[in-house]
Amino acid sequence: MTATLYIESANMANITKKIKKYSGQHQKNKISRQNENADYARQLETQLKMAGAVQRDFLPRTLPDCDKFNWSVSFMPADWVSGDIYDITRLDEEHIGFYLADAVGHSMPAALLTMFIKQAIVMRETFGSKYKIFTPLEVINNLNQKMCEQHLSGCQFATCCYCLLNTKTLQLDYCRAGHPYPLVIDNQNNAGQLQTRGALLGVFDNAQFEQGHTQLSIGDKLIMYSDGAEPFMGIEQNNDSFNLGTEFEKLLSLPGRQLTAEFENICKANKNPAEVDDITVIVLEISKE
């Protein structure tokens, strides 16, 4: 009996030793995997930061210089990279073209699509010593065709609003594709939407878009924004009614640059982490001189 107990005790000690050895090795492996995951996460974050820096290089470094117009932009990506892209370009002495596009989705896939959009949007074409400025309708139609031709996988769609401003007459021509309606704040601080029909880009190559136009006046402000800003702008009740957000409505009388800065503060203060989205806002103010 004593011998049997001794053998069982020895076996138990051996098993315990093996268990401890296995547990120690398991813990080492676990720590090693955690370190590898941490290293991978750091590398991924570094790559995303670099991608974000490259993406920002595609944004305009300077805005058209003109005493009559004050431009301000708030670009707030939800992550290191953004699904929003914009441009503001002087096309000739009397025309400025500008747009805001929003790729459906977030992070790297959406950011890659914005790079395609940046290269695919053509506002002006040169023929020797002559040139042609494309209308907003032509710009949107051409962009939609190029996106459809790519047969993009993963439901890669986008929205866009393109505007063409005559700097001499202050006429604004515009066309939108699934994008939030731009707002015009007149010099009496009344807000109205610029409504035109237009579906998402990259869905149907025969999609129908509509061009509109409006006459701007001294003191007016035009606000173009991506859908991430919609919760802070207001609520569209129906096709004829848009209720401004309480906090945003208080900003309407502010100069364009101050309005943009204060609106950015509102967005940052009221963001819901569970519903984070890219936010871009472009404000054009016609100076009162």
Coordinates of C-alpha atoms in Angstrom, one line a residue, residues 68-269:
K68 CA -15.1 89.8 -52.7
F69 CA -15.1 86.3 -51.3
N70 CA -14.2 84.8 -48.0
W71 CA -13.7 81.1 -47.9
S72 CA -13.4 78.9 -44.8
V73 CA -13.3 75.1 -44.5
S74 CA -13.6 72.7 -41.6
F75 CA -12.2 69.2 -42.4
M76 CA -12.8 66.7 -39.5
P77 CA -12.0 63.1 -40.4
A78 CA -13.5 60.4 -38.1
D79 CA -10.1 58.6 -38.3
W80 CA -6.6 59.2 -39.6
V81 CA -8.0 59.1 -43.1
S82 CA -11.3 60.5 -44.4
G83 CA -14.1 59.5 -46.8
D84 CA -14.5 63.2 -47.7
I85 CA -12.6 65.1 -50.3
Y86 CA -13.0 68.7 -51.5
D87 CA -11.5 71.2 -53.9
I88 CA -11.8 74.9 -54.6
T89 CA -10.2 76.1 -57.8
R90 CA -10.1 79.3 -59.9
L91 CA -10.8 78.3 -63.4
D92 CA -10.3 81.7 -65.1
E93 CA -10.8 85.3 -64.2
E94 CA -14.6 85.0 -63.8
H95 CA -15.1 81.4 -62.6
I96 CA -14.4 79.4 -59.5
G97 CA -15.3 75.7 -59.4
F98 CA -15.6 73.9 -56.1
Y99 CA -17.0 70.6 -54.8
L100 CA -17.4 68.4 -51.8
A101 CA -17.6 64.6 -52.3
D102 CA -18.3 61.9 -49.7
A103 CA -17.4 58.2 -50.3
V104 CA -19.8 55.8 -48.7
G105 CA -18.1 54.1 -45.8
H106 CA -15.2 54.9 -43.6
S107 CA -11.4 54.4 -43.2
M108 CA -9.1 53.1 -45.9
P109 CA -11.6 51.9 -48.6
A110 CA -13.5 55.2 -48.5
A111 CA -10.2 57.2 -48.5
L112 CA -8.9 55.3 -51.6
L113 CA -12.1 56.1 -53.4
T114 CA -11.7 59.8 -52.6
M115 CA -8.3 59.7 -54.4
F116 CA -10.1 58.3 -57.5
I117 CA -12.7 61.0 -57.3
K118 CA -10.0 63.7 -57.0
Q119 CA -8.4 62.5 -60.3
A120 CA -11.7 61.8 -62.0
I121 CA -13.3 65.3 -61.5
V122 CA -12.5 67.5 -64.5
M123 CA -13.7 71.1 -64.2
R124 CA -11.8 72.5 -67.2
E125 CA -10.2 71.2 -70.3
T126 CA -7.6 73.0 -72.4
F127 CA -7.3 72.7 -76.2
G128 CA -4.1 74.5 -77.3
S129 CA -4.7 78.2 -76.5
K130 CA -8.4 77.6 -75.8
Y131 CA -10.2 76.0 -73.0
K132 CA -13.7 74.8 -72.0
I133 CA -15.2 75.1 -68.5
F134 CA -17.6 72.3 -67.9
T135 CA -21.0 72.9 -66.4
P136 CA -21.8 71.3 -63.0
L137 CA -24.1 68.9 -64.8
E138 CA -21.3 67.8 -67.2
V139 CA -18.9 67.4 -64.3
I140 CA -21.3 65.2 -62.3
N141 CA -22.3 63.2 -65.4
N142 CA -18.7 62.6 -66.3
L143 CA -17.7 61.6 -62.8
N144 CA -20.6 59.1 -62.6
Q145 CA -19.6 57.5 -65.9
K146 CA -16.0 57.1 -64.8
M147 CA -17.1 55.5 -61.5
C148 CA -19.5 53.1 -63.2
E149 CA -16.9 52.1 -65.7
Q150 CA -14.6 50.9 -62.9
H151 CA -17.2 48.3 -61.7
L152 CA -16.0 48.9 -58.1
S153 CA -16.4 46.1 -55.7
G154 CA -17.8 46.3 -52.2
C155 CA -20.6 48.7 -52.9
Q156 CA -18.2 51.6 -53.4
F157 CA -20.5 54.6 -54.0
A158 CA -20.2 58.3 -53.4
T159 CA -22.1 61.5 -53.1
C160 CA -21.0 64.9 -54.5
C161 CA -22.1 68.5 -54.9
Y162 CA -20.3 70.6 -57.5
C163 CA -20.8 74.4 -57.9
L164 CA -19.6 76.9 -60.5
L165 CA -19.5 80.5 -59.3
N166 CA -19.4 83.4 -61.7
T167 CA -17.3 85.9 -59.7
K168 CA -18.5 88.8 -61.8
T169 CA -22.3 88.3 -61.8
L170 CA -22.4 86.1 -58.6
Q171 CA -24.5 83.5 -60.4
L172 CA -24.1 80.1 -58.9
D173 CA -24.7 77.0 -61.0
Y174 CA -24.8 73.7 -59.1
C175 CA -25.5 70.0 -59.4
R176 CA -25.6 67.3 -56.8
A177 CA -25.5 63.5 -56.7
G178 CA -27.0 62.1 -53.5
H179 CA -25.4 64.8 -51.5
P180 CA -27.0 66.9 -48.7
Y181 CA -28.6 70.1 -50.2
P182 CA -26.3 73.1 -49.8
L183 CA -27.7 76.0 -47.7
V184 CA -27.8 79.6 -48.6
I185 CA -28.0 82.1 -45.7
D186 CA -29.1 85.5 -47.1
N187 CA -28.0 88.9 -45.7
Q188 CA -31.1 88.8 -43.5
N189 CA -30.0 85.5 -42.0
N190 CA -32.8 83.5 -43.6
A191 CA -31.7 80.0 -44.6
G192 CA -32.8 78.1 -47.7
Q193 CA -31.8 74.9 -49.4
L194 CA -30.6 74.5 -53.0
Q195 CA -32.6 71.5 -54.1
T196 CA -32.0 69.5 -57.2
R197 CA -32.5 65.8 -58.0
G198 CA -29.6 63.4 -58.2
A199 CA -28.8 59.8 -57.2
L200 CA -25.7 58.3 -55.8
L201 CA -22.6 58.2 -58.0
G202 CA -21.3 54.9 -59.3
V203 CA -24.6 53.0 -59.2
F204 CA -26.2 53.5 -62.7
D205 CA -24.4 54.8 -65.8
N206 CA -27.7 56.2 -67.1
A207 CA -28.5 58.1 -63.8
Q208 CA -30.3 61.4 -64.3
F209 CA -28.9 64.5 -62.6
E210 CA -30.3 68.0 -62.5
Q211 CA -28.5 71.4 -62.7
G212 CA -29.8 74.4 -60.8
H213 CA -28.8 78.0 -60.5
T214 CA -29.3 80.8 -58.0
Q215 CA -28.3 84.4 -57.8
L216 CA -26.2 85.2 -54.8
S217 CA -26.0 88.7 -53.3
I218 CA -23.5 90.7 -51.2
G219 CA -23.7 89.4 -47.6
D220 CA -24.9 85.9 -48.5
K221 CA -23.3 82.8 -47.2
L222 CA -23.3 79.4 -49.0
I223 CA -22.7 76.4 -46.8
M224 CA -21.8 73.0 -48.4
Y225 CA -21.4 70.0 -46.0
S226 CA -21.0 66.2 -45.9
D227 CA -23.6 64.0 -44.3
G228 CA -21.6 63.7 -41.1
A229 CA -22.6 67.3 -40.3
E230 CA -26.3 66.8 -40.9
P231 CA -27.2 66.0 -37.2
F232 CA -25.8 69.4 -36.2
M233 CA -27.2 71.3 -39.1
G234 CA -30.9 70.5 -38.7
I235 CA -33.6 68.1 -39.8
E236 CA -35.3 68.0 -43.2
Q237 CA -39.0 67.5 -42.5
N238 CA -40.1 67.1 -46.2
N239 CA -39.2 68.4 -49.6
D240 CA -40.2 72.0 -48.7
S241 CA -39.2 72.3 -45.1
F242 CA -35.8 72.2 -43.3
N243 CA -35.6 72.9 -39.6
L244 CA -32.3 74.3 -38.5
G245 CA -30.6 72.9 -35.4
T246 CA -31.0 75.2 -32.4
E247 CA -27.3 75.7 -31.9
F248 CA -26.5 76.1 -35.6
E249 CA -29.3 78.7 -36.0
K250 CA -27.5 80.9 -33.5
L251 CA -24.4 81.0 -35.8
L252 CA -26.2 82.3 -38.9
S253 CA -25.3 86.0 -38.3
L254 CA -21.6 85.3 -37.7
P255 CA -19.0 86.1 -40.3
G256 CA -18.1 83.0 -42.4
R257 CA -14.8 82.1 -40.8
Q258 CA -16.2 82.5 -37.3
L259 CA -19.3 80.5 -38.2
T260 CA -17.1 77.7 -39.4
A261 CA -14.9 77.7 -36.3
E262 CA -17.9 77.8 -33.9
F263 CA -19.7 75.0 -35.8
E264 CA -16.6 72.9 -35.6
N265 CA -16.7 73.4 -31.8
I266 CA -20.3 72.3 -31.7
C267 CA -19.5 69.1 -33.7
K268 CA -16.6 68.2 -31.4
A269 CA -18.6 68.9 -28.2

